[in-house]
Amino acid sequence: MHQFEIKRIFELELFGVDASFTNSALFMVIAACLITLFTVLAMRRGSLVPTRLQSVAELSYEFVANMVRDNVGTDGMKYFPFVFTLFMFVLILNMLGMIPYTFTVTSHIIVTFALAAFIFLGVTLIGFWKHGAKFLKFFVPEGVPFVMLPLLVVIEVISYLTRPLSLSVRLFANMMAGHTMLKVFGSFVVALGFLGGWAALAFMVAFTGLEILVAFLQAYVFAILTCIYLNDALHMHH
């Protein structure tokens, strides 16, 4: 499990708090730099006949824009920059983790929970800003007998409060489990040797392809659930 170990690169302590720059922070900075570099280089000229890099940038833009429009509506496009940044950030972190000898930031629940908690607090504040105290009606299902109402309200509140936990665990568990499996089968290749390791190696190649797909899907799921939560806050659909 050494691949998941957080290591200090520069030790730093601020007001008694360990604020050291770690390998996790390094790869988050790398991801942010890569996204910025990609978008700037791709759209630097903005030619009518797009280059390959510009085509990829435009496809990613339209992909996220359609996701926001389909799940939040046109009035949700004001939050497009945030959703686009979130999707690209999680995607690049996942993809960086697929490179040998790198660090998978999203395999740590503290990172995924911090992202999910920020989304949860932001969406909740948007809900109260948009609807005021009427946002509390979101926890009251319509057409429910009065006798059942107290129980269902408690269930709805608990369900709402578990959103950041489920959002963070889904991403963390998928990335950590996938990389652990790759490590296990990699050790099988070495242990079985030249004659017996071919089956494990073939499985690793196929599983690596699956992991790349999972890396994209988890970024997509993280972004689309954010859109669904935004839709609930803006339109109070139950």
GROMACS .gro file of C-alpha atoms in nm:
model
  238
    1MET     CA    1   0.000   0.000   0.000
    2HIS     CA    2   0.302   0.230  -0.032
    3GLN     CA    3   0.152   0.390  -0.343
    4PHE     CA    4  -0.110   0.560  -0.121
    5GLU     CA    5   0.140   0.697   0.131
    6ILE     CA    6   0.147   1.075   0.169
    7LYS     CA    7   0.503   1.206   0.189
    8ARG     CA    8   0.626   1.551   0.286
    9ILE     CA    9   0.827   1.733   0.021
   10PHE     CA   10   0.873   2.062   0.207
   11GLU     CA   11   0.807   2.068   0.580
   12LEU     CA   12   0.618   2.374   0.699
   13GLU     CA   13   0.444   2.458   1.025
   14LEU     CA   14   0.209   2.755   1.061
   15PHE     CA   15   0.078   2.851   1.405
   16GLY     CA   16   0.134   2.499   1.534
   17VAL     CA   17  -0.041   2.337   1.236
   18ASP     CA   18   0.141   2.104   0.997
   19ALA     CA   19   0.107   2.276   0.659
   20SER     CA   20   0.380   2.082   0.481
   21PHE     CA   21   0.381   2.061   0.102
   22THR     CA   22   0.319   1.694   0.021
   23ASN     CA   23   0.312   1.473  -0.285
   24SER     CA   24  -0.067   1.503  -0.277
   25ALA     CA   25  -0.046   1.884  -0.295
   26LEU     CA   26   0.217   1.857  -0.568
   27PHE     CA   27  -0.007   1.652  -0.797
   28MET     CA   28  -0.301   1.886  -0.734
   29VAL     CA   29  -0.080   2.176  -0.844
   30ILE     CA   30   0.034   1.976  -1.148
   31ALA     CA   31  -0.330   1.901  -1.238
   32ALA     CA   32  -0.427   2.269  -1.209
   33CYS     CA   33  -0.128   2.372  -1.423
   34LEU     CA   34  -0.204   2.110  -1.688
   35ILE     CA   35  -0.569   2.218  -1.715
   36THR     CA   36  -0.470   2.585  -1.742
   37LEU     CA   37  -0.200   2.510  -1.998
   38PHE     CA   38  -0.435   2.292  -2.201
   39THR     CA   39  -0.716   2.548  -2.220
   40VAL     CA   40  -0.482   2.841  -2.291
   41LEU     CA   41  -0.290   2.662  -2.567
   42ALA     CA   42  -0.604   2.508  -2.719
   43MET     CA   43  -0.800   2.835  -2.741
   44ARG     CA   44  -0.508   3.071  -2.796
   45ARG     CA   45  -0.592   3.131  -3.160
   46GLY     CA   46  -0.952   3.010  -3.179
   47SER     CA   47  -0.943   2.942  -3.552
   48LEU     CA   48  -1.257   2.867  -3.751
   49VAL     CA   49  -1.105   2.536  -3.861
   50PRO     CA   50  -1.002   2.395  -3.523
   51THR     CA   51  -0.677   2.215  -3.458
   52ARG     CA   52  -0.682   1.878  -3.283
   53LEU     CA   53  -0.608   2.040  -2.948
   54GLN     CA   54  -0.880   2.299  -3.002
   55SER     CA   55  -1.126   2.024  -3.100
   56VAL     CA   56  -1.058   1.839  -2.775
   57ALA     CA   57  -1.107   2.161  -2.576
   58GLU     CA   58  -1.433   2.239  -2.757
   59LEU     CA   59  -1.561   1.884  -2.713
   60SER     CA   60  -1.488   1.893  -2.340
   61TYR     CA   61  -1.658   2.233  -2.315
   62GLU     CA   62  -1.970   2.114  -2.499
   63PHE     CA   63  -1.977   1.788  -2.304
   64VAL     CA   64  -1.994   1.967  -1.970
   65ALA     CA   65  -2.221   2.243  -2.103
   66ASN     CA   66  -2.475   1.985  -2.224
   67MET     CA   67  -2.450   1.809  -1.890
   68VAL     CA   68  -2.536   2.130  -1.707
   69ARG     CA   69  -2.817   2.226  -1.946
   70ASP     CA   70  -2.975   1.878  -1.937
   71ASN     CA   71  -2.965   1.843  -1.558
   72VAL     CA   72  -2.994   2.199  -1.426
   73GLY     CA   73  -3.150   2.394  -1.713
   74THR     CA   74  -3.041   2.709  -1.889
   75ASP     CA   75  -3.053   2.911  -1.566
   76GLY     CA   76  -2.791   2.675  -1.426
   77MET     CA   77  -2.536   2.780  -1.688
   78LYS     CA   78  -2.413   3.051  -1.452
   79TYR     CA   79  -2.256   2.765  -1.254
   80PHE     CA   80  -2.097   2.610  -1.564
   81PRO     CA   81  -1.743   2.742  -1.490
   82PHE     CA   82  -1.748   2.569  -1.151
   83VAL     CA   83  -1.881   2.237  -1.287
   84PHE     CA   84  -1.634   2.245  -1.578
   85THR     CA   85  -1.342   2.314  -1.344
   86LEU     CA   86  -1.457   2.039  -1.107
   87PHE     CA   87  -1.494   1.783  -1.386
   88MET     CA   88  -1.157   1.861  -1.542
   89PHE     CA   89  -0.980   1.869  -1.204
   90VAL     CA   90  -1.111   1.529  -1.094
   91LEU     CA   91  -1.054   1.381  -1.442
   92ILE     CA   92  -0.690   1.496  -1.463
   93LEU     CA   93  -0.619   1.379  -1.108
   94ASN     CA   94  -0.763   1.038  -1.194
   95MET     CA   95  -0.567   1.016  -1.518
   96LEU     CA   96  -0.242   1.128  -1.357
   97GLY     CA   97  -0.282   0.842  -1.112
   98MET     CA   98  -0.276   0.596  -1.402
   99ILE     CA   99   0.084   0.688  -1.485
  100PRO     CA  100   0.337   0.457  -1.316
  101TYR     CA  101   0.524   0.602  -1.015
  102THR     CA  102   0.279   0.889  -0.977
  103PHE     CA  103   0.037   0.957  -0.691
  104THR     CA  104  -0.340   0.914  -0.708
  105VAL     CA  105  -0.479   1.210  -0.514
  106THR     CA  106  -0.842   1.093  -0.544
  107SER     CA  107  -0.757   0.764  -0.369
  108HIS     CA  108  -0.759   0.957  -0.038
  109ILE     CA  109  -1.100   1.017   0.117
  110ILE     CA  110  -0.988   1.338   0.285
  111VAL     CA  111  -0.945   1.495  -0.061
  112THR     CA  112  -1.269   1.363  -0.208
  113PHE     CA  113  -1.462   1.449   0.110
  114ALA     CA  114  -1.324   1.805   0.107
  115LEU     CA  115  -1.448   1.847  -0.251
  116ALA     CA  116  -1.785   1.689  -0.170
  117ALA     CA  117  -1.828   1.896   0.149
  118PHE     CA  118  -1.753   2.218  -0.043
  119ILE     CA  119  -2.015   2.122  -0.304
  120PHE     CA  120  -2.268   2.030  -0.033
  121LEU     CA  121  -2.224   2.359   0.155
  122GLY     CA  122  -2.232   2.562  -0.167
  123VAL     CA  123  -2.548   2.394  -0.295
  124THR     CA  124  -2.720   2.434   0.043
  125LEU     CA  125  -2.635   2.805   0.055
  126ILE     CA  126  -2.762   2.847  -0.302
  127GLY     CA  127  -3.088   2.678  -0.201
  128PHE     CA  128  -3.144   2.913   0.093
  129TRP     CA  129  -3.033   3.215  -0.112
  130LYS     CA  130  -3.277   3.125  -0.390
  131HIS     CA  131  -3.579   3.023  -0.182
  132GLY     CA  132  -3.512   3.147   0.171
  133ALA     CA  133  -3.684   2.951   0.446
  134LYS     CA  134  -3.905   2.784   0.182
  135PHE     CA  135  -3.605   2.565   0.096
  136LEU     CA  136  -3.692   2.362   0.406
  137LYS     CA  137  -3.998   2.238   0.216
  138PHE     CA  138  -3.751   2.027   0.016
  139PHE     CA  139  -3.746   1.787   0.313
  140VAL     CA  140  -4.124   1.755   0.323
  141PRO     CA  141  -4.253   1.505   0.062
  142GLU     CA  142  -4.580   1.600  -0.104
  143GLY     CA  143  -4.895   1.393  -0.068
  144VAL     CA  144  -4.779   1.210   0.246
  145PRO     CA  145  -5.023   1.140   0.532
  146PHE     CA  146  -4.965   1.366   0.833
  147VAL     CA  147  -4.899   1.067   1.058
  148MET     CA  148  -4.606   0.956   0.842
  149LEU     CA  149  -4.466   1.306   0.796
  150PRO     CA  150  -4.232   1.324   1.104
  151LEU     CA  151  -4.064   0.995   1.014
  152LEU     CA  152  -4.024   1.082   0.646
  153VAL     CA  153  -3.885   1.430   0.723
  154VAL     CA  154  -3.617   1.273   0.943
  155ILE     CA  155  -3.533   1.024   0.667
  156GLU     CA  156  -3.513   1.304   0.408
  157VAL     CA  157  -3.284   1.513   0.630
  158ILE     CA  158  -3.054   1.217   0.696
  159SER     CA  159  -3.051   1.135   0.324
  160TYR     CA  160  -2.959   1.495   0.243
  161LEU     CA  161  -2.682   1.508   0.504
  162THR     CA  162  -2.524   1.187   0.373
  163ARG     CA  163  -2.476   1.335   0.024
  164PRO     CA  164  -2.116   1.450   0.081
  165LEU     CA  165  -2.028   1.112   0.232
  166SER     CA  166  -2.173   0.908  -0.054
  167LEU     CA  167  -2.024   1.144  -0.315
  168SER     CA  168  -1.677   1.124  -0.164
  169VAL     CA  169  -1.675   0.751  -0.085
  170ARG     CA  170  -1.783   0.658  -0.439
  171LEU     CA  171  -1.483   0.831  -0.597
  172PHE     CA  172  -1.232   0.732  -0.329
  173ALA     CA  173  -1.336   0.366  -0.315
  174ASN     CA  174  -1.331   0.315  -0.692
  175MET     CA  175  -0.988   0.470  -0.737
  176MET     CA  176  -0.830   0.300  -0.437
  177ALA     CA  177  -0.976  -0.043  -0.516
  178GLY     CA  178  -0.869  -0.025  -0.881
  179HIS     CA  179  -0.510   0.071  -0.804
  180THR     CA  180  -0.489  -0.194  -0.533
  181MET     CA  181  -0.602  -0.459  -0.782
  182LEU     CA  182  -0.340  -0.346  -1.032
  183LYS     CA  183  -0.073  -0.371  -0.763
  184VAL     CA  184  -0.186  -0.720  -0.659
  185PHE     CA  185  -0.184  -0.857  -1.014
  186GLY     CA  186   0.147  -0.682  -1.080
  187SER     CA  187   0.296  -0.881  -0.792
  188PHE     CA  188   0.147  -1.198  -0.947
  189VAL     CA  189   0.336  -1.127  -1.270
  190VAL     CA  190   0.665  -1.103  -1.080
  191ALA     CA  191   0.594  -1.402  -0.854
  192LEU     CA  192   0.486  -1.637  -1.135
  193GLY     CA  193   0.787  -1.548  -1.346
  194PHE     CA  194   0.845  -1.553  -1.722
  195LEU     CA  195   0.654  -1.876  -1.787
  196GLY     CA  196   0.351  -1.836  -1.562
  197GLY     CA  197   0.305  -1.459  -1.547
  198TRP     CA  198   0.151  -1.410  -1.891
  199ALA     CA  199  -0.207  -1.463  -1.776
  200ALA     CA  200  -0.169  -1.210  -1.494
  201LEU     CA  201   0.001  -0.967  -1.735
  202ALA     CA  202  -0.281  -1.001  -1.989
  203PHE     CA  203  -0.535  -0.936  -1.714
  204MET     CA  204  -0.337  -0.629  -1.605
  205VAL     CA  205  -0.343  -0.486  -1.957
  206ALA     CA  206  -0.720  -0.536  -1.983
  207PHE     CA  207  -0.778  -0.407  -1.630
  208THR     CA  208  -0.569  -0.097  -1.700
  209GLY     CA  209  -0.802  -0.014  -1.989
  210LEU     CA  210  -1.097  -0.063  -1.756
  211GLU     CA  211  -0.935   0.161  -1.495
  212ILE     CA  212  -0.893   0.440  -1.750
  213LEU     CA  213  -1.264   0.410  -1.829
  214VAL     CA  214  -1.347   0.412  -1.457
  215ALA     CA  215  -1.129   0.722  -1.409
  216PHE     CA  216  -1.337   0.907  -1.669
  217LEU     CA  217  -1.670   0.770  -1.542
  218GLN     CA  218  -1.597   0.871  -1.182
  219ALA     CA  219  -1.518   1.227  -1.290
  220TYR     CA  220  -1.842   1.227  -1.492
  221VAL     CA  221  -2.046   1.088  -1.200
  222PHE     CA  222  -1.894   1.343  -0.962
  223ALA     CA  223  -1.986   1.628  -1.198
  224ILE     CA  224  -2.333   1.505  -1.289
  225LEU     CA  225  -2.429   1.449  -0.924
  226THR     CA  226  -2.315   1.805  -0.857
  227CYS     CA  227  -2.551   1.917  -1.135
  228ILE     CA  228  -2.837   1.716  -0.984
  229TYR     CA  229  -2.777   1.871  -0.642
  230LEU     CA  230  -2.772   2.216  -0.804
  231ASN     CA  231  -3.100   2.139  -0.975
  232ASP     CA  232  -3.255   2.043  -0.641
  233ALA     CA  233  -3.134   2.370  -0.487
  234LEU     CA  234  -3.256   2.588  -0.776
  235HIS     CA  235  -3.584   2.418  -0.859
  236MET     CA  236  -3.659   2.215  -0.545
  237HIS     CA  237  -3.759   1.910  -0.748
  238HIS     CA  238  -3.836   1.623  -0.518
   0.00000   0.00000   0.00000
